[in-house]
Amino acid sequence: MATTLILPPAAALEAAAAELISSAQDVKRHATVNKGLYDLLTVEPQIVRVSGAYLVPSSSRGGIVHRVDTVAGCSCEAGRAGRTCRHAVAIELIEAAQQRTMPCLLYTSDAADE
């Protein structure tokens, strides 16, 4: 079953981008993170979660949708060439921002014993 993602707030996306940029090893990664953030903030793409992957519309070519998954990476030209692309980074940003904005429920054995 496919589910359209609700994008996290802009501030959470921006904070996630800042973290990714600070941990990046090269300038190309900085640029890709900025492109992914730009797409999320300005284009606000409809990203769909499907079994084991995300469907991310191209921001530069209308009607093209790329598949991003953890096994094969992204189906775009950069992804197929083994490079990090803005589509995969957009998913990274969303996941990092969701960790900031969604509460976690912690399960401890102490709580279960009470």
PDB file of C-alpha atoms in Angstrom:
ATOM      1  CA  MET A   1       0.000   0.000   0.000  1.00  0.00           C
ATOM      2  CA  ALA A   2       1.407   3.389  -0.998  1.00  0.00           C
ATOM      3  CA  THR A   3       1.464   6.301   1.436  1.00  0.00           C
ATOM      4  CA  THR A   4       2.154   9.945   0.602  1.00  0.00           C
ATOM      5  CA  LEU A   5       4.639  11.410   3.070  1.00  0.00           C
ATOM      6  CA  ILE A   6       3.834  14.512   5.046  1.00  0.00           C
ATOM      7  CA  LEU A   7       6.942  16.662   5.003  1.00  0.00           C
ATOM      8  CA  PRO A   8       8.383  17.731   8.364  1.00  0.00           C
ATOM      9  CA  PRO A   9       8.427  21.454   9.254  1.00  0.00           C
ATOM     10  CA  ALA A  10      10.944  23.605   7.373  1.00  0.00           C
ATOM     11  CA  ALA A  11      12.935  24.331  10.540  1.00  0.00           C
ATOM     12  CA  ALA A  12      13.438  20.606  11.172  1.00  0.00           C
ATOM     13  CA  LEU A  13      14.509  20.046   7.546  1.00  0.00           C
ATOM     14  CA  GLU A  14      16.950  22.960   7.775  1.00  0.00           C
ATOM     15  CA  ALA A  15      18.435  21.628  11.027  1.00  0.00           C
ATOM     16  CA  ALA A  16      18.806  18.166   9.481  1.00  0.00           C
ATOM     17  CA  ALA A  17      20.543  19.718   6.454  1.00  0.00           C
ATOM     18  CA  ALA A  18      22.938  21.621   8.709  1.00  0.00           C
ATOM     19  CA  GLU A  19      23.862  18.363  10.459  1.00  0.00           C
ATOM     20  CA  LEU A  20      24.416  16.536   7.160  1.00  0.00           C
ATOM     21  CA  ILE A  21      26.547  19.380   5.813  1.00  0.00           C
ATOM     22  CA  SER A  22      28.656  19.564   8.966  1.00  0.00           C
ATOM     23  CA  SER A  23      29.415  15.843   8.726  1.00  0.00           C
ATOM     24  CA  ALA A  24      30.025  15.892   4.957  1.00  0.00           C
ATOM     25  CA  GLN A  25      33.527  15.116   3.755  1.00  0.00           C
ATOM     26  CA  ASP A  26      33.449  16.979   0.452  1.00  0.00           C
ATOM     27  CA  VAL A  27      32.001  20.021  -1.312  1.00  0.00           C
ATOM     28  CA  LYS A  28      29.921  17.904  -3.707  1.00  0.00           C
ATOM     29  CA  ARG A  29      28.035  16.458  -0.745  1.00  0.00           C
ATOM     30  CA  HIS A  30      27.350  20.018   0.508  1.00  0.00           C
ATOM     31  CA  ALA A  31      25.893  20.937  -2.875  1.00  0.00           C
ATOM     32  CA  THR A  32      23.743  17.804  -3.033  1.00  0.00           C
ATOM     33  CA  VAL A  33      22.353  18.405   0.453  1.00  0.00           C
ATOM     34  CA  ASN A  34      21.529  21.993  -0.513  1.00  0.00           C
ATOM     35  CA  LYS A  35      19.775  20.804  -3.694  1.00  0.00           C
ATOM     36  CA  GLY A  36      17.749  18.228  -1.753  1.00  0.00           C
ATOM     37  CA  LEU A  37      16.763  20.833   0.843  1.00  0.00           C
ATOM     38  CA  TYR A  38      15.868  23.338  -1.881  1.00  0.00           C
ATOM     39  CA  ASP A  39      13.592  20.785  -3.548  1.00  0.00           C
ATOM     40  CA  LEU A  40      11.820  19.986  -0.283  1.00  0.00           C
ATOM     41  CA  LEU A  41      11.328  23.627   0.706  1.00  0.00           C
ATOM     42  CA  THR A  42      10.356  25.122  -2.647  1.00  0.00           C
ATOM     43  CA  VAL A  43       8.944  22.343  -4.793  1.00  0.00           C
ATOM     44  CA  GLU A  44       7.353  20.442  -1.880  1.00  0.00           C
ATOM     45  CA  PRO A  45       7.280  17.219  -3.900  1.00  0.00           C
ATOM     46  CA  GLN A  46       4.700  14.530  -3.298  1.00  0.00           C
ATOM     47  CA  ILE A  47       6.900  11.680  -2.132  1.00  0.00           C
ATOM     48  CA  VAL A  48       5.213   8.315  -1.906  1.00  0.00           C
ATOM     49  CA  ARG A  49       6.312   5.457   0.343  1.00  0.00           C
ATOM     50  CA  VAL A  50       5.886   2.053  -1.275  1.00  0.00           C
ATOM     51  CA  SER A  51       7.062  -1.343  -0.103  1.00  0.00           C
ATOM     52  CA  GLY A  52      10.794  -0.972   0.544  1.00  0.00           C
ATOM     53  CA  ALA A  53      11.263   2.314  -1.300  1.00  0.00           C
ATOM     54  CA  TYR A  54      10.202   5.892  -1.935  1.00  0.00           C
ATOM     55  CA  LEU A  55       8.963   7.377  -5.198  1.00  0.00           C
ATOM     56  CA  VAL A  56      10.408  10.870  -5.609  1.00  0.00           C
ATOM     57  CA  PRO A  57       9.413  13.119  -8.524  1.00  0.00           C
ATOM     58  CA  SER A  58      12.193  14.751 -10.514  1.00  0.00           C
ATOM     59  CA  SER A  59      12.520  18.448  -9.776  1.00  0.00           C
ATOM     60  CA  SER A  60      14.057  19.200 -13.167  1.00  0.00           C
ATOM     61  CA  ARG A  61      12.025  16.997 -15.514  1.00  0.00           C
ATOM     62  CA  GLY A  62       8.259  16.944 -15.246  1.00  0.00           C
ATOM     63  CA  GLY A  63       6.588  13.539 -15.281  1.00  0.00           C
ATOM     64  CA  ILE A  64       9.740  11.639 -14.237  1.00  0.00           C
ATOM     65  CA  VAL A  65       9.637   9.756 -10.932  1.00  0.00           C
ATOM     66  CA  HIS A  66      12.697   8.140  -9.373  1.00  0.00           C
ATOM     67  CA  ARG A  67      12.691   5.141  -7.040  1.00  0.00           C
ATOM     68  CA  VAL A  68      14.925   5.466  -3.966  1.00  0.00           C
ATOM     69  CA  ASP A  69      15.610   2.407  -1.850  1.00  0.00           C
ATOM     70  CA  THR A  70      18.309   1.246   0.537  1.00  0.00           C
ATOM     71  CA  VAL A  71      19.409  -1.674  -1.659  1.00  0.00           C
ATOM     72  CA  ALA A  72      19.635  -0.224  -5.170  1.00  0.00           C
ATOM     73  CA  GLY A  73      19.903   3.479  -4.282  1.00  0.00           C
ATOM     74  CA  CYS A  74      18.210   5.924  -6.634  1.00  0.00           C
ATOM     75  CA  SER A  75      17.084   5.171 -10.172  1.00  0.00           C
ATOM     76  CA  CYS A  76      18.199   8.598 -11.474  1.00  0.00           C
ATOM     77  CA  GLU A  77      21.325   9.013 -13.614  1.00  0.00           C
ATOM     78  CA  ALA A  78      23.514  10.066 -10.673  1.00  0.00           C
ATOM     79  CA  GLY A  79      22.218   7.233  -8.508  1.00  0.00           C
ATOM     80  CA  ARG A  80      22.800   4.628 -11.204  1.00  0.00           C
ATOM     81  CA  ALA A  81      26.377   5.943 -11.533  1.00  0.00           C
ATOM     82  CA  GLY A  82      26.912   5.379  -7.793  1.00  0.00           C
ATOM     83  CA  ARG A  83      26.858   9.058  -6.837  1.00  0.00           C
ATOM     84  CA  THR A  84      24.755  10.603  -4.107  1.00  0.00           C
ATOM     85  CA  CYS A  85      21.785  12.387  -5.644  1.00  0.00           C
ATOM     86  CA  ARG A  86      19.333  15.018  -4.479  1.00  0.00           C
ATOM     87  CA  HIS A  87      16.492  12.452  -4.385  1.00  0.00           C
ATOM     88  CA  ALA A  88      18.290  10.143  -1.940  1.00  0.00           C
ATOM     89  CA  VAL A  89      19.432  13.142   0.113  1.00  0.00           C
ATOM     90  CA  ALA A  90      15.847  14.427   0.265  1.00  0.00           C
ATOM     91  CA  ILE A  91      14.830  11.114   1.854  1.00  0.00           C
ATOM     92  CA  GLU A  92      17.790  11.365   4.252  1.00  0.00           C
ATOM     93  CA  LEU A  93      16.698  14.877   5.223  1.00  0.00           C
ATOM     94  CA  ILE A  94      13.102  13.802   5.797  1.00  0.00           C
ATOM     95  CA  GLU A  95      14.145  10.861   7.956  1.00  0.00           C
ATOM     96  CA  ALA A  96      16.575  12.986   9.992  1.00  0.00           C
ATOM     97  CA  ALA A  97      13.962  15.727  10.442  1.00  0.00           C
ATOM     98  CA  GLN A  98      11.337  13.185  11.498  1.00  0.00           C
ATOM     99  CA  GLN A  99      13.681  11.931  14.209  1.00  0.00           C
ATOM    100  CA  ARG A 100      13.821  15.514  15.513  1.00  0.00           C
ATOM    101  CA  THR A 101      10.072  16.134  15.431  1.00  0.00           C
ATOM    102  CA  MET A 102       8.476  12.795  16.282  1.00  0.00           C
ATOM    103  CA  PRO A 103       8.594  11.597  19.880  1.00  0.00           C
ATOM    104  CA  CYS A 104      10.141   8.221  20.551  1.00  0.00           C
ATOM    105  CA  LEU A 105       8.623   5.763  22.910  1.00  0.00           C
ATOM    106  CA  LEU A 106      11.315   4.108  24.942  1.00  0.00           C
ATOM    107  CA  TYR A 107      10.733   0.645  26.280  1.00  0.00           C
ATOM    108  CA  THR A 108      12.744  -0.416  29.276  1.00  0.00           C
ATOM    109  CA  SER A 109      12.601  -3.636  31.223  1.00  0.00           C
ATOM    110  CA  ASP A 110      12.083  -1.581  34.416  1.00  0.00           C
ATOM    111  CA  ALA A 111       8.894  -0.054  33.046  1.00  0.00           C
ATOM    112  CA  ALA A 112       7.598  -3.459  32.010  1.00  0.00           C
ATOM    113  CA  ASP A 113       8.138  -4.852  35.514  1.00  0.00           C
ATOM    114  CA  GLU A 114       5.986  -2.191  37.185  1.00  0.00           C
TER     115      GLU A 114
END
